[in-house]
Structures are given as C-alpha cells and as structure tokens.
PDB file of C-alpha atoms in Angstrom:
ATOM      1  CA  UNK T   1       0.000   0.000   0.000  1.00 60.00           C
ATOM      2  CA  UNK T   2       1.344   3.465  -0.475  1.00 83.00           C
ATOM      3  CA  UNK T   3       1.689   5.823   1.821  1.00 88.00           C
ATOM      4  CA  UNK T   4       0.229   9.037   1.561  1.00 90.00           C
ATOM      5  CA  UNK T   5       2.933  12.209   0.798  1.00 91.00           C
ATOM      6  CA  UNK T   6       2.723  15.537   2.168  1.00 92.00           C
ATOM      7  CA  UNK T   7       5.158  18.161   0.444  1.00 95.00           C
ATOM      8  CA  UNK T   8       6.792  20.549   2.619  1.00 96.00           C
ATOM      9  CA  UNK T   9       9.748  23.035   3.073  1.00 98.00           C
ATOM     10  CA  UNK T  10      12.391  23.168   6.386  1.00 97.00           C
ATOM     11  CA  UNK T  11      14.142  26.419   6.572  1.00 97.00           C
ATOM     12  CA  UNK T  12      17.951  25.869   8.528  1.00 98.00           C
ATOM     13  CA  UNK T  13      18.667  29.490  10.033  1.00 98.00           C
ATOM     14  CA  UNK T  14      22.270  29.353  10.784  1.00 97.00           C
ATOM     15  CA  UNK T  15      24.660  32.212  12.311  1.00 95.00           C
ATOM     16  CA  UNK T  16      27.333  31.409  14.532  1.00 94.00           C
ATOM     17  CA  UNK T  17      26.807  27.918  15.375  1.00 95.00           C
ATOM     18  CA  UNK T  18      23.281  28.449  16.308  1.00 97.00           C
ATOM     19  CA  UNK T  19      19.944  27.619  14.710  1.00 98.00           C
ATOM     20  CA  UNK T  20      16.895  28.707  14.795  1.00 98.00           C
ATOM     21  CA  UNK T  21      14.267  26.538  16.244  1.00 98.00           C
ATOM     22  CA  UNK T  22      10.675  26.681  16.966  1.00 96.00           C
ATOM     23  CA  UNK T  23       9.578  24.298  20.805  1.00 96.00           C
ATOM     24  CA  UNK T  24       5.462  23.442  20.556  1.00 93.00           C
ATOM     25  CA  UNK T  25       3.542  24.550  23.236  1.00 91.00           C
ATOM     26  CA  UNK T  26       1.338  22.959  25.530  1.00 81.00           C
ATOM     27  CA  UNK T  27      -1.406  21.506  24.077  1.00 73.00           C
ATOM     28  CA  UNK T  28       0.149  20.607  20.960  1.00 70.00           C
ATOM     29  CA  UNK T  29       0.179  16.551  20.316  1.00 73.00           C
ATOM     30  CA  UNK T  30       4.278  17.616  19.533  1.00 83.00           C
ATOM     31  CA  UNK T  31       4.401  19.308  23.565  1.00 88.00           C
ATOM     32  CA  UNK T  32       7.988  20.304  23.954  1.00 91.00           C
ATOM     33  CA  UNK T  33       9.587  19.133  21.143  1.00 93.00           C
ATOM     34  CA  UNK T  34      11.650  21.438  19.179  1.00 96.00           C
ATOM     35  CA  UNK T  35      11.502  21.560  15.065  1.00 95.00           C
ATOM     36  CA  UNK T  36      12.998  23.783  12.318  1.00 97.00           C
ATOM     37  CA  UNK T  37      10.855  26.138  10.827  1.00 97.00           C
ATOM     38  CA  UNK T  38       8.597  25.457   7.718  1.00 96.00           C
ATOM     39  CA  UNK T  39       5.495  23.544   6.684  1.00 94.00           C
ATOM     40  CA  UNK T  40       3.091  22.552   4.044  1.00 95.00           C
ATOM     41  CA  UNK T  41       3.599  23.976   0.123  1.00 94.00           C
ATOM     42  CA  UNK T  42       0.491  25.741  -0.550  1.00 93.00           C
ATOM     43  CA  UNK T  43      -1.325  25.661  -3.620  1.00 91.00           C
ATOM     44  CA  UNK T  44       0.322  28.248  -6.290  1.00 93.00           C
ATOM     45  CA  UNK T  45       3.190  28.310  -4.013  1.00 95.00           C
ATOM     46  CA  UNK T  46       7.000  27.705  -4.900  1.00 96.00           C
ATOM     47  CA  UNK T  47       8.568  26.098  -2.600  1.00 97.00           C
ATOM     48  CA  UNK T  48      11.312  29.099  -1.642  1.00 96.00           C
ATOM     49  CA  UNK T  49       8.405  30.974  -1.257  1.00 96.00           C
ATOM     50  CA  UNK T  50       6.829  28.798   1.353  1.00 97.00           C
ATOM     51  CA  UNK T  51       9.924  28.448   3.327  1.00 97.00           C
ATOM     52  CA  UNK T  52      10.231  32.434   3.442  1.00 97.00           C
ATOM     53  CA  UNK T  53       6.376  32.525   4.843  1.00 96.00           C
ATOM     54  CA  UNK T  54       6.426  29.658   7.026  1.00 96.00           C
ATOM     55  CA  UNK T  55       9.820  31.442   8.666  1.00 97.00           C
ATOM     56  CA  UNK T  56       7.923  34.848   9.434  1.00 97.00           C
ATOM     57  CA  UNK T  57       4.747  32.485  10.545  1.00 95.00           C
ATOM     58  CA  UNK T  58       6.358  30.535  12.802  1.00 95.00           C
ATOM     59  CA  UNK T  59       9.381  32.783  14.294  1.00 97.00           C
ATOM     60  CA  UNK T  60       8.925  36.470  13.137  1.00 97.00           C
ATOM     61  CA  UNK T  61      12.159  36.247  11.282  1.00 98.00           C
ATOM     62  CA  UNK T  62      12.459  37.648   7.639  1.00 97.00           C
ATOM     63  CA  UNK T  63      15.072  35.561   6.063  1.00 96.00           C
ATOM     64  CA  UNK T  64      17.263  36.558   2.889  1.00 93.00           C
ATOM     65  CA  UNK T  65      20.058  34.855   0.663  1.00 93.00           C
ATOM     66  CA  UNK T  66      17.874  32.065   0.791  1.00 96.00           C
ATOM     67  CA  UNK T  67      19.770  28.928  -0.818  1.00 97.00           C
ATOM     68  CA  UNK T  68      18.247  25.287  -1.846  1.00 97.00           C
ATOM     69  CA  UNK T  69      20.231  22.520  -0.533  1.00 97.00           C
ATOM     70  CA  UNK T  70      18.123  19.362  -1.146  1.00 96.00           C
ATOM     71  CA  UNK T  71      15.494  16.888  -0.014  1.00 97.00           C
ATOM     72  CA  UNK T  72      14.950  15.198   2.659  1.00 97.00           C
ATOM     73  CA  UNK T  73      11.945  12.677   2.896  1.00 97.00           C
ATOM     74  CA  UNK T  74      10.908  11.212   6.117  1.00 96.00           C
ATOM     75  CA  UNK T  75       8.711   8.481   6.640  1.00 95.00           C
ATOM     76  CA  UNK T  76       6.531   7.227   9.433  1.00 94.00           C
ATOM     77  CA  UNK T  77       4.789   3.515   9.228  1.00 94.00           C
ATOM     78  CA  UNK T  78       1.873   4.887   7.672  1.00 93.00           C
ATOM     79  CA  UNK T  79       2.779   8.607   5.718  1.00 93.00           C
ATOM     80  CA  UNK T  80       5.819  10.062   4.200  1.00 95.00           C
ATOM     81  CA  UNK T  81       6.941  13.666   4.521  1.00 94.00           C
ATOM     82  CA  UNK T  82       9.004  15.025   1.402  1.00 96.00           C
ATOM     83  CA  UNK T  83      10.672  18.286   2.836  1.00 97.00           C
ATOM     84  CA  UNK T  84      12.546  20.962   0.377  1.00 97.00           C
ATOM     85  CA  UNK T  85      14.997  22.042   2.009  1.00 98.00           C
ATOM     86  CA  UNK T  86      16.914  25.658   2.183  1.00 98.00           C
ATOM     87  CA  UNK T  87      19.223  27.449   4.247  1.00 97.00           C
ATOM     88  CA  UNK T  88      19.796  30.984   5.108  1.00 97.00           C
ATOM     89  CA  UNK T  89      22.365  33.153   6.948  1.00 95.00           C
ATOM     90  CA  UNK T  90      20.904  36.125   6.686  1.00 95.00           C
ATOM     91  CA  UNK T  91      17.982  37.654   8.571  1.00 96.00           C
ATOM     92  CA  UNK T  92      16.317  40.524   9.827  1.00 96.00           C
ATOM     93  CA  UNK T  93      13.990  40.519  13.229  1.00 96.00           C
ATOM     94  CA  UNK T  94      13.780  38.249  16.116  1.00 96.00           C
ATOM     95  CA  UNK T  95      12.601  34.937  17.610  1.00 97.00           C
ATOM     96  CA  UNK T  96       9.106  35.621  19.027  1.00 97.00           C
ATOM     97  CA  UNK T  97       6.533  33.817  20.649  1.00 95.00           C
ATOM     98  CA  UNK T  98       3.173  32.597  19.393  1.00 92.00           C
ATOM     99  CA  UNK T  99       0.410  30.668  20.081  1.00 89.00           C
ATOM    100  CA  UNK T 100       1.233  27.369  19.427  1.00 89.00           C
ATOM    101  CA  UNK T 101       5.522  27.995  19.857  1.00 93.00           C
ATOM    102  CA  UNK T 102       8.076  29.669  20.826  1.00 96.00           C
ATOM    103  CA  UNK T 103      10.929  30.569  18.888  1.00 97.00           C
ATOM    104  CA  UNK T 104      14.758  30.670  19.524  1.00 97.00           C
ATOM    105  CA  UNK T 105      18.130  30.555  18.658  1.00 98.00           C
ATOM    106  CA  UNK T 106      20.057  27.690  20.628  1.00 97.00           C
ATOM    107  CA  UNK T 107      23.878  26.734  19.851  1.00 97.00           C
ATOM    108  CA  UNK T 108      23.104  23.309  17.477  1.00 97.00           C
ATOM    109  CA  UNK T 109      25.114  21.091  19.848  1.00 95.00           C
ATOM    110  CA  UNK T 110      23.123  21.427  22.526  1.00 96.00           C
ATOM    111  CA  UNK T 111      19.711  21.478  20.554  1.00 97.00           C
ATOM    112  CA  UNK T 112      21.567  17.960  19.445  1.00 96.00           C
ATOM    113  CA  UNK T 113      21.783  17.242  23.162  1.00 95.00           C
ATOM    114  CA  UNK T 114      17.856  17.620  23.705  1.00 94.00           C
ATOM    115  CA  UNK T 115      15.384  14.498  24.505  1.00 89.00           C
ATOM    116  CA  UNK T 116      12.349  15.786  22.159  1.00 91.00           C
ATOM    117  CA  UNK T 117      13.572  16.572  18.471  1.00 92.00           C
ATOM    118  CA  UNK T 118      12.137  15.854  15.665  1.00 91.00           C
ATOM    119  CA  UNK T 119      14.173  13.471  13.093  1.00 92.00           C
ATOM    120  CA  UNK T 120      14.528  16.838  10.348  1.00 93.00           C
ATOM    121  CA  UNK T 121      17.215  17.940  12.950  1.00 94.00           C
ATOM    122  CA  UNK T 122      19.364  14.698  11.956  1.00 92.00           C
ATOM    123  CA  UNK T 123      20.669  17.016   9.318  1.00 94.00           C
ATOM    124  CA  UNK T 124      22.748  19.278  11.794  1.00 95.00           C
ATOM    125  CA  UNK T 125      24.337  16.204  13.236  1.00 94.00           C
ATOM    126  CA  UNK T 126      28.219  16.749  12.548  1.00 91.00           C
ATOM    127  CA  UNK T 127      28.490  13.765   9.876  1.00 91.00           C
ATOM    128  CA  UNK T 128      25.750  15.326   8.304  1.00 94.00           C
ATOM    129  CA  UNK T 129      25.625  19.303   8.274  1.00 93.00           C
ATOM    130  CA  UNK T 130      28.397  19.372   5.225  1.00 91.00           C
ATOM    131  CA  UNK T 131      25.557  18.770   2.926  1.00 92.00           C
ATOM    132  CA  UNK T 132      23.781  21.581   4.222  1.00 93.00           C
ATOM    133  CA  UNK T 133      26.343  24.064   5.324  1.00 93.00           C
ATOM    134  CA  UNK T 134      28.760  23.585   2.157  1.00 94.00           C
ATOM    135  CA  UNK T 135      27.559  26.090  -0.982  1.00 92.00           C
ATOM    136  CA  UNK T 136      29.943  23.336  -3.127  1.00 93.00           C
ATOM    137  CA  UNK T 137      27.210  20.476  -1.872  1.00 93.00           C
ATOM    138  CA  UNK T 138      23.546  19.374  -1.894  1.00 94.00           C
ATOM    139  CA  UNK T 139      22.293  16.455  -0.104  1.00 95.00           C
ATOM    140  CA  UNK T 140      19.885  13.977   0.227  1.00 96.00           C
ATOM    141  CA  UNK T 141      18.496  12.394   2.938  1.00 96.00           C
ATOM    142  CA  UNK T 142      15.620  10.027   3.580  1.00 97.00           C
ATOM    143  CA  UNK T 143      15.016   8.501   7.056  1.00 96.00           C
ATOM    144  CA  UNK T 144      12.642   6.154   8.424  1.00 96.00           C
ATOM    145  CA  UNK T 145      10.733   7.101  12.068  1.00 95.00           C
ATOM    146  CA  UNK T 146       8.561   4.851  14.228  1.00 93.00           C
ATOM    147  CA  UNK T 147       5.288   7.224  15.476  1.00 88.00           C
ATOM    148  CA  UNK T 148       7.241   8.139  18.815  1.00 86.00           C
ATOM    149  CA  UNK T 149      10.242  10.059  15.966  1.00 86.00           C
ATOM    150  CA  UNK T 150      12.422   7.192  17.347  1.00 90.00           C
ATOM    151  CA  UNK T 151      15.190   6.975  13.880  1.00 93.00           C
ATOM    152  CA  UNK T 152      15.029   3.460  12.773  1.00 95.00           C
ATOM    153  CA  UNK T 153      17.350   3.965   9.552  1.00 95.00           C
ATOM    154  CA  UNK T 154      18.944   7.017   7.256  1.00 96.00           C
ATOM    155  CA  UNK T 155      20.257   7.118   4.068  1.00 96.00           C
ATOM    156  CA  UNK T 156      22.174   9.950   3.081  1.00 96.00           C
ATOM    157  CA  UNK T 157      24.113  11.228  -0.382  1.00 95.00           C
ATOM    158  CA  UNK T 158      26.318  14.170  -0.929  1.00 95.00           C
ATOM    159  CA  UNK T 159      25.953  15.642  -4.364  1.00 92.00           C
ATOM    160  CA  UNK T 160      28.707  18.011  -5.327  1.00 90.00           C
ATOM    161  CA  UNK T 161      28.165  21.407  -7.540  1.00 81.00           C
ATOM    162  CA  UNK T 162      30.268  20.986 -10.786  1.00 74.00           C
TER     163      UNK T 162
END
C-alpha cells in the first residue's frame, strides 16, 4: 500500500553555530519538542516561497540569501513527509513567541543534546551538516521514524556542484 505524501519546506537558520528553532507549546500533540521552521507547500506556491512565509509564521524572522540545498523525505509507518529544504544566513527581526511555539536561537550542539527533536534535525548532526552548510554540496536524505520520531534507519548522499 502506499503511503500518503505531504510536500513541505524546512528552513535551517544558521549564524554562529546556532539555529533557529521553533519548541510546541502545551497543548500541541508535539508538547515540547523542538523543530525547524517550515510547513506545508500551498497551492500556487513555490517552494522558496513557502519556506520564506512559514519562517515569518512561525518565528517572526524575515530571512534573505535564501539557498536550496536538497530533499529530505521522512517516513513514518503509515505517511511520508518530502521536505525541500533551504538554508539561510541572513535575517532581519527576532525569535518571538506565538500561540502554538516559541521561537529561539540555541547553539546546534546542545539542541543535538535535547530528549524531544524531531528526526529533520538529523541534518545538523556533525556527519551530516556538510551537505547543508557547504555552498559546493547538496544532499539527500531520507530517514525512516517509528510514530514516537524514534530513527530506525537514514540514508544519506552528498551531491557536489560541478
């Protein structure tokens, strides 16, 4: 049977060896777990153009020099999530709060460190983050989840810019 596939965009906000992150209030089936900004492609929407909404939605940051790095699918037993992914260095504004988060920068090692992450964070993992960081590379990652975002396998692939 297939699984049903949901297209979305993760936006990687990098400065200084910290990220920005978004941490799901109370209430929220994800309580305390942090993510990385972005969400579902709308209809008539590119997908650079999601990732700069779903950024100001979700953390009140305007981003710029917005770059596509890659894809990275994720799949649960019974749906698949097929992120676009981009990454940015440049920004104007501030993490705020909102309803259903809270936005922050945090230094990516210790985000690394915390219990409740979801599996799109895999990507700032040292044997990973070339593919993102590196404006030579693009990447590809898919990884497989259990409901509880317990990683059960990755596969990952460098591509370099010729």
């Amino acid at each position: 049977m297939d699984k049903p596939i949901r297209k979305a965009v993760r936006c990687y906000l990098i400065k200084d060896n910290k990220v920005v992150v978004t941490k799901y209030k109370k209430g929220n089936r994800k309580e305390g777990y942090y993510d990385i900004p972005g969400g579902k492609i709308e209809e008539g929407e590119i997908p650079s153009q999601t990732a700069i909404r779903e950024m100001k939605e979700e953390t009140g940051i305007d981003i710029k020099n917005l770059k596509y790095k890659g894809i990275m699918t994720i799949e649960y037993p019974n749906r698949k999530f097929l992120f676009d992914v981009f990454i940015s260095n440049e920004s104007e504004g501030e993490p705020q709060e909102f309803e259903e988060n809270i936005s922050e920068w945090i230094e990516i090692n210790e985000l690394l460190q915390k219990e409740k992450i979801l599996s799109n964070i895999m990507i700032l993992d040292r044997f990973f983050i070339k593919g993102l960081i590196d404006d030579n590379c693009n990447f590809s990652m898919h990884i497989i989840v259990d409901e509880q975002e317990n990683i059960l396998n990755v596969e990952y692939n460098l591509e370099y810019k010729q």
